[in-house]
Coordinates of C-alpha atoms in Angstrom, one line a residue:
Chain Q
M1289 CA 130.8 76.8 145.3
N1290 CA 128.4 77.4 142.1
P1291 CA 124.6 76.6 143.5
A1292 CA 123.8 75.6 140.0
A1293 CA 126.4 73.0 139.9
A1294 CA 124.5 71.4 142.8
S1295 CA 121.1 71.6 141.3
P1296 CA 119.9 69.0 138.8
H1297 CA 119.4 71.3 136.0
P1298 CA 122.4 73.1 133.9
P1299 CA 122.5 76.9 133.8
V1300 CA 119.3 78.8 132.5
V1301 CA 119.9 80.6 129.2
I1302 CA 116.3 82.0 128.6
E1303 CA 114.2 83.1 131.5
V1304 CA 110.8 84.9 130.5
T1305 CA 108.8 86.0 133.1
D1306 CA 104.9 87.0 132.8
L1307 CA 105.4 88.5 129.3
V1308 CA 102.6 90.5 127.9
A1309 CA 102.4 92.0 124.4
H1310 CA 99.8 93.8 122.3
Y1311 CA 99.4 94.7 118.7
G1312 CA 97.4 97.7 119.0
A1313 CA 94.5 97.0 121.6
H1314 CA 94.8 93.2 120.8
R1315 CA 96.6 91.2 123.4
V1316 CA 98.8 88.7 121.6
L1317 CA 100.7 87.4 124.3
D1318 CA 99.3 87.1 127.9
G1319 CA 101.4 86.1 131.0
I1320 CA 103.8 83.7 129.1
H1321 CA 106.4 82.1 131.4
M1322 CA 109.2 80.3 129.8
R1323 CA 112.7 78.8 130.8
L1324 CA 115.3 77.3 128.8
Y1325 CA 118.3 75.2 130.1
R1326 CA 121.7 75.1 128.6
G1327 CA 122.1 72.5 125.7
E1328 CA 118.2 71.9 125.7
I1329 CA 116.1 72.2 122.7
M1330 CA 112.7 73.6 123.2
V1331 CA 109.8 73.5 120.7
V1332 CA 107.3 76.3 120.8
M1333 CA 104.2 74.7 119.2
G1334 CA 100.7 76.3 118.4
G1335 CA 98.4 76.9 115.7
S1336 CA 98.3 80.0 113.6
G1337 CA 97.3 83.2 115.7
S1338 CA 98.7 81.4 118.9
G1339 CA 101.3 83.9 119.4
K1340 CA 104.4 81.6 118.6
S1341 CA 105.8 84.0 116.2
T1342 CA 105.4 86.9 118.3
L1343 CA 107.0 85.2 121.3
L1344 CA 109.9 84.7 118.9
R1345 CA 110.2 88.3 117.7
H1346 CA 110.2 89.2 121.4
L1347 CA 112.8 86.8 122.2
L1348 CA 114.8 88.1 119.5
G1349 CA 114.4 91.5 120.9
L1350 CA 112.6 92.7 117.5
N1351 CA 109.6 93.8 119.5
R1352 CA 109.2 95.4 122.9
P1353 CA 106.6 94.0 125.2
T1354 CA 104.2 95.7 127.1
A1355 CA 104.9 94.1 130.3
G1356 CA 107.1 91.2 131.7
R1357 CA 110.8 90.5 131.6
I1358 CA 112.8 88.6 129.1
V1359 CA 116.5 87.7 130.3
L1360 CA 118.8 85.9 127.6
L1361 CA 122.2 84.7 128.8
G1362 CA 122.0 86.8 131.8
T1363 CA 121.1 90.0 129.9
D1364 CA 117.9 91.6 130.7
M1365 CA 116.8 93.1 127.3
A1366 CA 114.7 95.6 128.6
R1367 CA 117.4 97.2 130.4
A1368 CA 120.5 96.5 128.2
G1369 CA 122.4 99.2 126.7
A1370 CA 123.4 99.2 123.0
R1371 CA 126.7 97.6 123.7
E1372 CA 125.0 94.8 125.8
M1373 CA 122.5 94.0 123.2
Q1374 CA 125.3 93.9 120.5
D1375 CA 127.5 91.7 122.7
L1376 CA 124.3 89.4 123.4
R1377 CA 123.4 89.6 119.5
K1378 CA 126.7 87.9 118.8
N1379 CA 126.0 85.1 120.7
M1380 CA 122.5 84.5 119.3
G1381 CA 121.9 82.9 115.8
V1382 CA 118.6 82.9 114.0
S1383 CA 117.2 81.1 111.0
F1384 CA 114.2 82.8 109.7
Q1385 CA 111.1 81.1 108.2
G1386 CA 112.0 82.2 104.7
G1387 CA 115.7 82.2 105.0
A1388 CA 116.0 86.1 104.9
L1389 CA 119.1 85.5 102.9
F1390 CA 120.5 88.7 101.1
N1391 CA 119.7 88.4 97.5
S1392 CA 122.4 90.5 96.1
M1393 CA 125.0 88.4 97.9
T1394 CA 126.2 84.8 97.1
V1395 CA 125.8 82.0 99.4
A1396 CA 129.4 82.3 100.9
E1397 CA 128.9 86.4 101.2
N1398 CA 125.7 85.8 103.1
V1399 CA 127.4 83.2 105.5
M1400 CA 130.4 85.5 105.8
L1401 CA 128.4 88.6 106.6
P1402 CA 128.3 88.5 110.5
L1403 CA 132.0 87.7 110.3
R1404 CA 132.8 90.5 108.3
E1405 CA 130.8 93.0 110.3
H1406 CA 132.0 91.7 113.8
T1407 CA 135.5 90.7 113.4
S1408 CA 138.5 91.8 111.6
L1409 CA 139.5 88.5 110.4
D1410 CA 141.1 88.5 107.0
E1411 CA 139.3 87.8 104.0
R1412 CA 140.7 84.0 103.7
T1413 CA 140.1 83.2 107.1
M1414 CA 136.3 84.4 106.8
A1415 CA 135.9 82.3 103.6
I1416 CA 137.5 79.0 105.4
M1417 CA 135.0 79.6 108.2
A1418 CA 131.9 80.1 105.9
R1419 CA 133.0 77.0 104.1
M1420 CA 133.2 75.0 107.4
K1421 CA 129.8 76.1 108.3
L1422 CA 128.4 75.2 104.9
E1423 CA 129.8 71.8 105.2
V1424 CA 128.1 71.5 108.6
V1425 CA 124.8 71.9 106.8
N1426 CA 125.7 69.7 103.9
M1427 CA 126.1 72.7 101.4
G1428 CA 129.8 72.4 100.8
G1429 CA 130.6 73.5 97.2
F1430 CA 127.6 75.8 96.7
D1431 CA 129.3 78.9 98.0
H1432 CA 129.5 80.8 94.6
L1433 CA 125.8 80.3 94.1
M1434 CA 123.1 82.9 94.6
P1435 CA 120.1 82.6 96.7
S1436 CA 117.7 82.7 93.8
Q1437 CA 119.5 79.4 92.5
L1438 CA 118.9 77.5 95.5
S1439 CA 115.9 75.2 96.5
G1440 CA 113.7 76.0 99.6
G1441 CA 115.6 73.4 101.8
M1442 CA 118.8 74.6 100.6
V1443 CA 118.0 78.1 101.5
K1444 CA 117.1 76.9 105.0
R1445 CA 120.5 75.1 105.4
V1446 CA 122.6 78.4 104.2
A1447 CA 120.4 80.4 106.4
L1448 CA 121.2 78.0 109.1
A1449 CA 124.9 78.0 108.5
R1450 CA 124.9 81.9 108.5
A1451 CA 122.9 81.8 112.1
I1452 CA 125.9 79.5 113.5
V1453 CA 128.7 81.0 111.8
M1454 CA 129.6 83.1 115.1
D1455 CA 129.2 80.1 117.0
P1456 CA 126.2 81.2 119.1
K1457 CA 125.1 80.0 122.3
L1458 CA 121.5 80.5 121.4
L1459 CA 120.0 79.4 118.4
F1460 CA 116.5 80.2 116.9
F1461 CA 114.8 78.5 114.3
D1462 CA 111.4 79.7 112.8
E1463 CA 109.3 77.0 111.1
P1464 CA 112.4 75.0 110.0
S1465 CA 110.0 72.6 108.0
A1466 CA 107.4 75.0 106.6
G1467 CA 107.3 74.7 102.7
L1468 CA 109.7 71.7 102.7
D1469 CA 109.0 68.0 101.4
P1470 CA 108.9 65.5 104.4
V1471 CA 112.2 64.0 103.6
V1472 CA 114.0 67.4 103.3
S1473 CA 112.4 68.6 106.6
A1474 CA 113.6 65.2 108.3
E1475 CA 117.2 66.1 107.2
L1476 CA 116.7 69.5 108.9
D1477 CA 115.5 67.8 112.0
E1478 CA 118.7 65.9 112.1
L1479 CA 120.8 68.7 111.5
I1480 CA 119.2 70.6 114.5
L1481 CA 120.0 67.7 116.4
R1482 CA 123.4 67.2 115.6
L1483 CA 124.2 71.2 116.0
R1484 CA 123.4 70.5 119.6
K1485 CA 125.3 67.6 120.2
V1486 CA 128.3 68.9 118.4
M1487 CA 128.3 72.8 119.4
N1488 CA 126.3 72.1 122.5
M1489 CA 123.9 75.0 121.7
S1490 CA 120.6 75.8 123.3
I1491 CA 118.0 76.0 120.9
V1492 CA 114.3 77.3 120.3
V1493 CA 112.5 75.9 117.4
V1494 CA 109.1 77.4 116.7
T1495 CA 107.1 74.9 114.6
H1496 CA 103.5 73.6 114.0
E1497 CA 104.8 70.4 112.7
L1498 CA 104.1 67.5 115.0
D1499 CA 106.3 65.1 113.8
S1500 CA 109.3 67.2 113.7
A1501 CA 108.3 68.6 117.3
F1502 CA 108.3 65.0 118.6
K1503 CA 111.4 64.1 116.9
I1504 CA 113.8 66.9 118.3
A1505 CA 112.2 68.3 121.2
D1506 CA 113.6 68.0 124.8
R1507 CA 110.5 70.0 126.0
I1508 CA 107.5 71.3 124.3
M1509 CA 105.8 74.5 125.0
V1510 CA 102.4 74.7 123.8
L1511 CA 100.8 78.1 123.0
D1512 CA 97.1 78.8 122.3
E1513 CA 95.8 82.5 121.9
G1514 CA 98.5 84.0 123.6
R1515 CA 98.6 81.8 126.7
V1516 CA 100.9 78.9 127.5
L1517 CA 98.7 75.5 127.6
Q1518 CA 101.5 73.4 128.9
T1519 CA 105.0 72.9 129.0
G1520 CA 106.5 69.3 129.5
T1521 CA 108.6 66.6 127.8
V1522 CA 107.4 65.0 124.6
E1523 CA 105.6 62.0 126.6
E1524 CA 103.9 64.6 129.0
I1525 CA 102.7 66.5 126.0
R1526 CA 101.6 63.4 124.1
H1527 CA 99.7 62.1 127.1
S1528 CA 98.4 65.4 128.1
D1529 CA 94.5 65.6 129.2
N1530 CA 94.3 69.2 128.0
E1531 CA 91.4 69.2 125.5
R1532 CA 93.1 71.9 123.3
I1533 CA 96.5 70.1 123.1
Q1534 CA 94.7 66.9 122.4
D1535 CA 92.7 68.8 119.4
L1536 CA 96.2 70.0 118.0
L1537 CA 97.6 66.5 118.2
E1538 CA 94.7 64.7 116.7
R1539 CA 94.4 67.6 114.0
R1540 CA 90.8 68.0 115.2
P1541 CA 89.3 71.2 114.1
R1542 CA 88.5 73.7 116.9
T1543 CA 85.0 73.9 118.6
L1544 CA 84.5 77.5 118.4
E1545 CA 82.0 78.4 121.3
M1546 CA 80.3 81.7 120.8
D1547 CA 77.3 83.2 122.5
A1548 CA 74.2 83.7 120.2
D1549 CA 73.7 87.2 121.0
E1550 CA 77.6 88.0 120.4
Y1551 CA 77.4 86.3 117.2
L1552 CA 74.3 88.4 115.9
A1553 CA 75.9 91.4 117.0
R1554 CA 79.1 90.5 115.0
L1555 CA 77.1 89.8 111.9
T1556 CA 75.0 93.1 112.1
G1557 CA 78.5 95.0 112.7
K1558 CA 77.5 96.3 116.0
G1559 CA 79.8 94.4 118.2
Chain Y
M1139 CA 88.1 96.3 119.6
A1140 CA 89.7 98.3 116.7
V1141 CA 91.0 101.5 118.1
E1142 CA 91.1 103.5 114.5
E1143 CA 87.6 103.3 114.3
T1144 CA 86.0 106.7 113.7
S1145 CA 83.0 107.6 116.0
G1146 CA 80.7 108.2 112.9
N1147 CA 79.8 110.3 109.8
G1148 CA 79.0 113.7 109.3
I1149 CA 81.0 116.7 110.5
G1150 CA 82.4 115.0 113.4
G1151 CA 83.6 112.0 111.7
A1152 CA 85.1 114.5 109.2
V1153 CA 86.9 116.4 111.8
E1154 CA 88.0 113.2 113.6
R1155 CA 89.4 112.1 110.2
L1156 CA 91.1 115.0 109.7
G1157 CA 92.9 115.1 113.0
R1158 CA 93.8 111.5 112.7
A1159 CA 95.5 112.3 109.2
T1160 CA 97.2 115.3 110.9
V1161 CA 98.6 113.2 113.5
R1162 CA 99.6 110.6 111.2
G1163 CA 101.4 113.3 108.9
V1164 CA 103.2 114.7 112.0
E1165 CA 104.2 111.2 113.1
E1166 CA 105.6 110.4 109.6
W1167 CA 107.7 113.6 109.5
G1168 CA 108.9 113.2 113.1
Y1169 CA 109.8 109.6 112.2
A1170 CA 111.7 110.8 108.8
F1171 CA 113.6 113.5 111.0
A1172 CA 114.4 110.8 113.7
L1173 CA 115.7 108.6 110.7
L1174 CA 118.0 111.3 109.6
L1175 CA 119.6 112.3 112.7
E1176 CA 120.1 108.6 113.5
T1177 CA 121.7 107.9 110.3
L1178 CA 124.0 110.9 110.5
Y1179 CA 124.9 109.7 113.9
W1180 CA 125.8 106.3 112.6
V1181 CA 127.9 108.2 109.9
L1182 CA 129.7 110.2 112.6
A1183 CA 130.0 107.9 115.3
G1184 CA 129.7 104.3 113.8
H1185 CA 133.6 103.5 114.4
F1186 CA 133.0 104.0 118.3
H1187 CA 130.5 101.2 117.8
R1188 CA 132.8 99.1 115.7
Q1189 CA 130.1 99.5 113.0
P1190 CA 131.8 101.9 110.5
V1191 CA 129.8 102.9 107.5
R1192 CA 131.6 101.2 104.7
P1193 CA 133.2 103.3 101.9
A1194 CA 132.9 100.3 99.6
A1195 CA 129.1 100.3 100.1
V1196 CA 129.0 104.1 99.5
A1197 CA 131.1 103.6 96.4
A1198 CA 128.7 101.1 95.1
R1199 CA 125.6 103.5 95.8
M1200 CA 127.4 106.3 94.1
M1201 CA 127.8 104.3 91.0
T1202 CA 124.0 103.3 90.7
I1203 CA 122.6 106.7 91.7
G1204 CA 125.3 108.9 90.2
V1205 CA 127.3 107.5 87.4
Q1206 CA 124.7 105.3 85.7
A1207 CA 122.4 108.2 85.7
V1208 CA 125.0 110.4 83.5
P1209 CA 123.6 109.7 80.2
I1210 CA 120.0 109.9 80.6
L1211 CA 120.6 113.2 82.6
A1212 CA 122.8 114.6 80.0
V1213 CA 120.0 114.0 77.4
L1214 CA 117.2 115.4 79.6
T1215 CA 119.0 118.6 80.4
F1216 CA 120.5 119.2 76.9
S1217 CA 116.9 119.0 75.8
I1218 CA 115.6 121.5 78.4
G1219 CA 118.4 124.0 77.4
V1220 CA 117.2 123.6 73.7
M1221 CA 113.6 124.2 74.7
L1222 CA 114.5 127.1 76.8
A1223 CA 116.3 128.8 73.9
I1224 CA 113.4 128.2 71.6
Q1225 CA 110.9 129.6 73.7
G1226 CA 113.2 132.5 74.8
I1227 CA 114.0 133.5 71.4
H1228 CA 110.3 133.3 70.4
T1229 CA 109.0 135.3 73.5
L1230 CA 111.8 137.8 73.1
K1231 CA 111.6 138.4 69.4
V1232 CA 108.2 140.4 70.5
F1233 CA 110.5 142.9 72.2
G1234 CA 113.4 142.6 69.6
A1235 CA 115.7 141.4 72.4
E1236 CA 116.6 138.0 71.2
S1237 CA 120.0 138.4 72.5
Q1238 CA 119.0 138.6 75.9
V1239 CA 118.0 134.9 75.6
V1240 CA 121.5 134.0 77.0
V1241 CA 120.5 135.7 80.2
G1242 CA 117.4 133.8 80.7
I1243 CA 118.9 130.4 80.1
A1244 CA 122.0 130.8 82.0
L1245 CA 120.0 131.9 85.3
S1246 CA 116.8 129.6 84.9
V1247 CA 119.1 126.7 84.2
T1248 CA 121.5 127.0 87.1
R1249 CA 118.8 128.3 89.6
E1250 CA 116.1 126.2 88.6
F1251 CA 116.1 123.4 85.9
G1252 CA 119.3 122.1 86.7
P1253 CA 118.7 121.1 90.3
M1254 CA 115.0 120.4 89.8
I1255 CA 115.4 118.2 86.7
T1256 CA 118.3 116.3 88.5
G1257 CA 116.1 116.0 91.7
V1258 CA 113.1 114.5 89.7
L1259 CA 115.2 112.0 87.8
V1260 CA 116.9 110.7 90.8
A1261 CA 113.7 110.3 92.8
G1262 CA 112.2 108.5 89.9
R1263 CA 115.2 106.1 89.3
S1264 CA 117.1 105.8 92.8
G1265 CA 114.6 106.9 95.1
S1266 CA 112.1 104.2 93.7
A1267 CA 114.8 101.6 93.6
L1268 CA 115.9 102.2 97.3
T1269 CA 112.1 102.2 98.4
A1270 CA 111.7 98.7 96.5
E1271 CA 115.0 97.3 97.9
I1272 CA 114.0 98.2 101.5
G1273 CA 110.5 97.2 101.2
T1274 CA 111.4 93.8 99.7
K1275 CA 114.0 93.3 102.6
Q1276 CA 111.4 94.2 105.0
I1277 CA 108.8 91.8 103.7
S1278 CA 111.5 88.8 103.4
Q1279 CA 112.8 89.3 107.1
E1280 CA 116.3 90.5 105.8
I1281 CA 115.9 93.7 107.8
D1282 CA 115.0 91.5 110.9
A1283 CA 117.9 89.5 110.1
L1284 CA 120.3 92.2 110.0
R1285 CA 119.1 93.4 113.3
V1286 CA 119.3 90.1 115.0
M1287 CA 122.9 89.8 113.7
G1288 CA 123.6 93.2 115.5
I1289 CA 124.0 94.9 112.1
N1290 CA 121.9 98.3 112.2
P1291 CA 119.9 98.6 109.2
L1292 CA 120.3 102.5 109.2
R1293 CA 124.4 102.0 109.2
Y1294 CA 124.3 99.2 106.6
L1295 CA 121.8 100.2 104.1
V1296 CA 120.5 103.8 104.8
A1297 CA 123.9 105.6 105.6
P1298 CA 125.6 104.4 102.5
A1299 CA 122.6 105.7 100.3
L1300 CA 122.3 108.9 102.1
L1301 CA 126.1 109.9 101.7
A1302 CA 126.0 108.9 98.0
M1303 CA 123.0 110.9 97.5
L1304 CA 124.4 113.9 99.2
V1305 CA 127.6 113.9 97.0
M1306 CA 125.9 112.7 93.8
V1307 CA 122.9 115.0 93.7
P1308 CA 124.9 118.0 93.8
A1309 CA 127.6 116.4 91.1
L1310 CA 124.9 115.5 88.9
T1311 CA 123.3 119.0 89.3
I1312 CA 126.6 120.6 88.1
L1313 CA 126.3 118.2 84.9
A1314 CA 123.0 119.3 84.4
D1315 CA 123.8 122.9 84.5
L1316 CA 126.6 122.4 81.9
M1317 CA 124.4 120.1 79.7
G1318 CA 121.5 122.7 80.0
L1319 CA 123.7 125.5 79.1
L1320 CA 125.2 123.6 76.2
G1321 CA 121.9 122.9 74.6
G1322 CA 120.7 126.4 74.9
A1323 CA 124.2 127.3 73.3
V1324 CA 123.7 125.0 70.4
Y1325 CA 120.2 126.2 69.5
T1326 CA 121.0 129.8 69.8
A1327 CA 124.2 129.2 67.7
L1328 CA 121.8 127.7 64.9
A1329 CA 119.0 130.1 65.3
M1330 CA 120.8 133.4 65.8
D1331 CA 124.1 134.9 64.4
L1332 CA 125.9 133.9 67.6
S1333 CA 128.8 131.4 67.8
I1334 CA 129.0 128.7 70.7
H1335 CA 132.0 130.2 71.9
A1336 CA 130.6 133.8 72.2
Y1337 CA 127.6 132.6 73.9
L1338 CA 129.6 130.7 76.6
D1339 CA 131.8 133.6 76.9
R1340 CA 128.5 135.7 77.6
T1341 CA 127.2 133.2 79.9
A1342 CA 130.4 133.1 82.1
A1343 CA 130.3 136.9 82.2
I1344 CA 126.6 136.7 83.4
L1345 CA 126.6 134.0 85.9
Q1346 CA 127.8 134.6 89.5
W1347 CA 128.8 132.1 92.0
D1348 CA 125.6 133.0 93.6
D1349 CA 123.5 131.6 91.0
V1350 CA 125.5 128.1 90.9
R1351 CA 125.2 128.0 94.6
Q1352 CA 121.6 128.5 94.7
G1353 CA 121.2 125.3 92.4
L1354 CA 123.7 123.5 94.7
V1355 CA 122.0 124.3 97.8
K1356 CA 118.6 123.2 96.7
S1357 CA 120.2 119.8 95.4
V1358 CA 121.5 118.9 98.6
V1359 CA 117.9 119.5 100.1
F1360 CA 116.8 117.4 97.4
A1361 CA 119.3 114.6 98.2
I1362 CA 118.0 114.5 101.8
I1363 CA 114.2 114.5 100.8
I1364 CA 114.8 111.9 98.2
T1365 CA 116.7 109.4 100.8
L1366 CA 114.1 110.1 103.6
V1367 CA 111.1 109.6 101.6
A1368 CA 112.6 106.6 100.0
V1369 CA 113.8 104.8 103.2
T1370 CA 110.4 105.8 105.4
N1371 CA 108.2 104.3 102.8
G1372 CA 110.6 101.2 102.3
F1373 CA 110.4 100.4 105.8
A1374 CA 106.8 100.9 106.2
V1375 CA 106.1 98.3 103.5
E1376 CA 103.6 95.6 104.7
G1377 CA 101.4 93.1 102.8
G1378 CA 103.8 91.3 100.3
A1379 CA 104.8 92.2 96.7
E1380 CA 101.7 94.4 96.2
G1381 CA 102.8 96.4 99.4
V1382 CA 106.4 96.9 97.8
G1383 CA 104.5 98.2 94.6
R1384 CA 102.5 100.7 96.6
A1385 CA 105.3 102.1 98.6
T1386 CA 107.4 102.6 95.5
T1387 CA 104.7 104.4 93.7
R1388 CA 104.0 106.6 97.0
A1389 CA 107.6 107.2 97.6
V1390 CA 108.1 108.6 93.9
V1391 CA 105.1 110.6 93.9
L1392 CA 105.7 112.2 97.4
S1393 CA 109.3 112.9 96.9
I1394 CA 108.7 114.6 93.8
A1395 CA 105.9 116.7 95.3
Y1396 CA 108.4 117.8 98.2
I1397 CA 110.8 118.7 95.7
V1398 CA 108.9 121.1 93.8
V1399 CA 107.4 122.5 96.9
A1400 CA 110.7 122.9 98.6
D1401 CA 112.1 124.4 95.3
M1402 CA 109.4 126.9 95.2
L1403 CA 110.3 127.7 99.0
F1404 CA 113.9 127.9 98.6
T1405 CA 113.4 130.1 95.2
F1406 CA 111.3 132.5 97.3
F1407 CA 114.0 132.8 100.3
L1408 CA 117.2 132.7 98.3
T1409 CA 116.1 135.1 95.5
R1410 CA 116.4 138.4 97.3

């Protein structure tokens, strides 16, 4: 029968092989390998400039890689045609860092937008579905408000409702706790765990918040300067003997190693 | 490390900078042209991708671009008509040919001032707004959000704006023509012994379809220029709110400049 059923792992939903990406001449991702199994929550961690946001943009198909392969739900993103990408996108939900809600639309219209554009459901059905998702994220009763009337945590929850309105198989969450107070960010963590439990989604969360990462992750991938330092369970990462990971966990400032000549050349602008 | 670094100063550096600027310019034009083709593709083929351009979105754009511009455009073009009448009568008096002012106003309003004033006004009012809107959506990741939702931003944002411009700029141009002629008629009637009715009769006799058509052809070109300049600058925004401001200014200045130059070229080729 299905060989995957015999293996200890559930099916693979994201497979990234040897991903390389550049911004201009600068190499921001260098040989990234990543694998996500169905129903798993993976947290991508790293400091600013580690390449975690760039990795997310590539996973979302917003940037094209220089080299390497990204396969989402069995679709190779480099080779997929317009129709295949379209089908794939209906199975992905994304909650952006700032929410990226449309300011000219109410909360309900924002959540309904994917339904309106991809389905031919009637208005009342769409409204009910939007309200159901708003209830899931504890935003029931706010559907008539405009995004500008919401607090930061509320914006993120509405963005999450919009991300899950099509019942996607894959959910991406960019910096869920950025700019939120600890209580609200803890609530969001709970929400992410509940979504996985209730809807059996596979979830990728990009964050630099340690507490949040340790609370929700099944596995953590630590990036540094465009490379994967380590991928492992929460315990494995906690007890990692990698110095950079320990720096990150202990919030120690990085020790910059630099050659004296190189430093001098840079100061004088002759680098 | 940086690829954009020039090799030095002096003539070599200047030539290199000129070369880079040229490449950037060609790139921008090429990008704008590709954007136009892709947008038209979505207008025509959106249904096959189950992503049609929504008539409601086009109608909403038509309201802001066209209908809401009516009062200010009417005032502007009426004033232009009056101004042309004053200058015309003053100049023609030298030759004792004041009555010929009707010809001058009729032709210059329909061929030049109607479409030109409309173009400049729409660029300033709606082109800038479109740049600011798309730029803001760009920096707040709303454009990314559309793309990951499988909603093509060109189809969703640009196509309705382009269609609305293509309808409303010519429509506003017709209004501008009428208001300009009316302005000329009112002043001439007051200044000379000629009734408004007689003025308009003479205008109707002078004007040929070709004159009006020339203005309308220009207005369609202006509509495309305004939309493309606004949209390309909007999508190119980076660097936060300040970037949006810069892009908006650039879009307005560029589209007005393109409109004036295009107007000159069209006048040259169409006035034969």
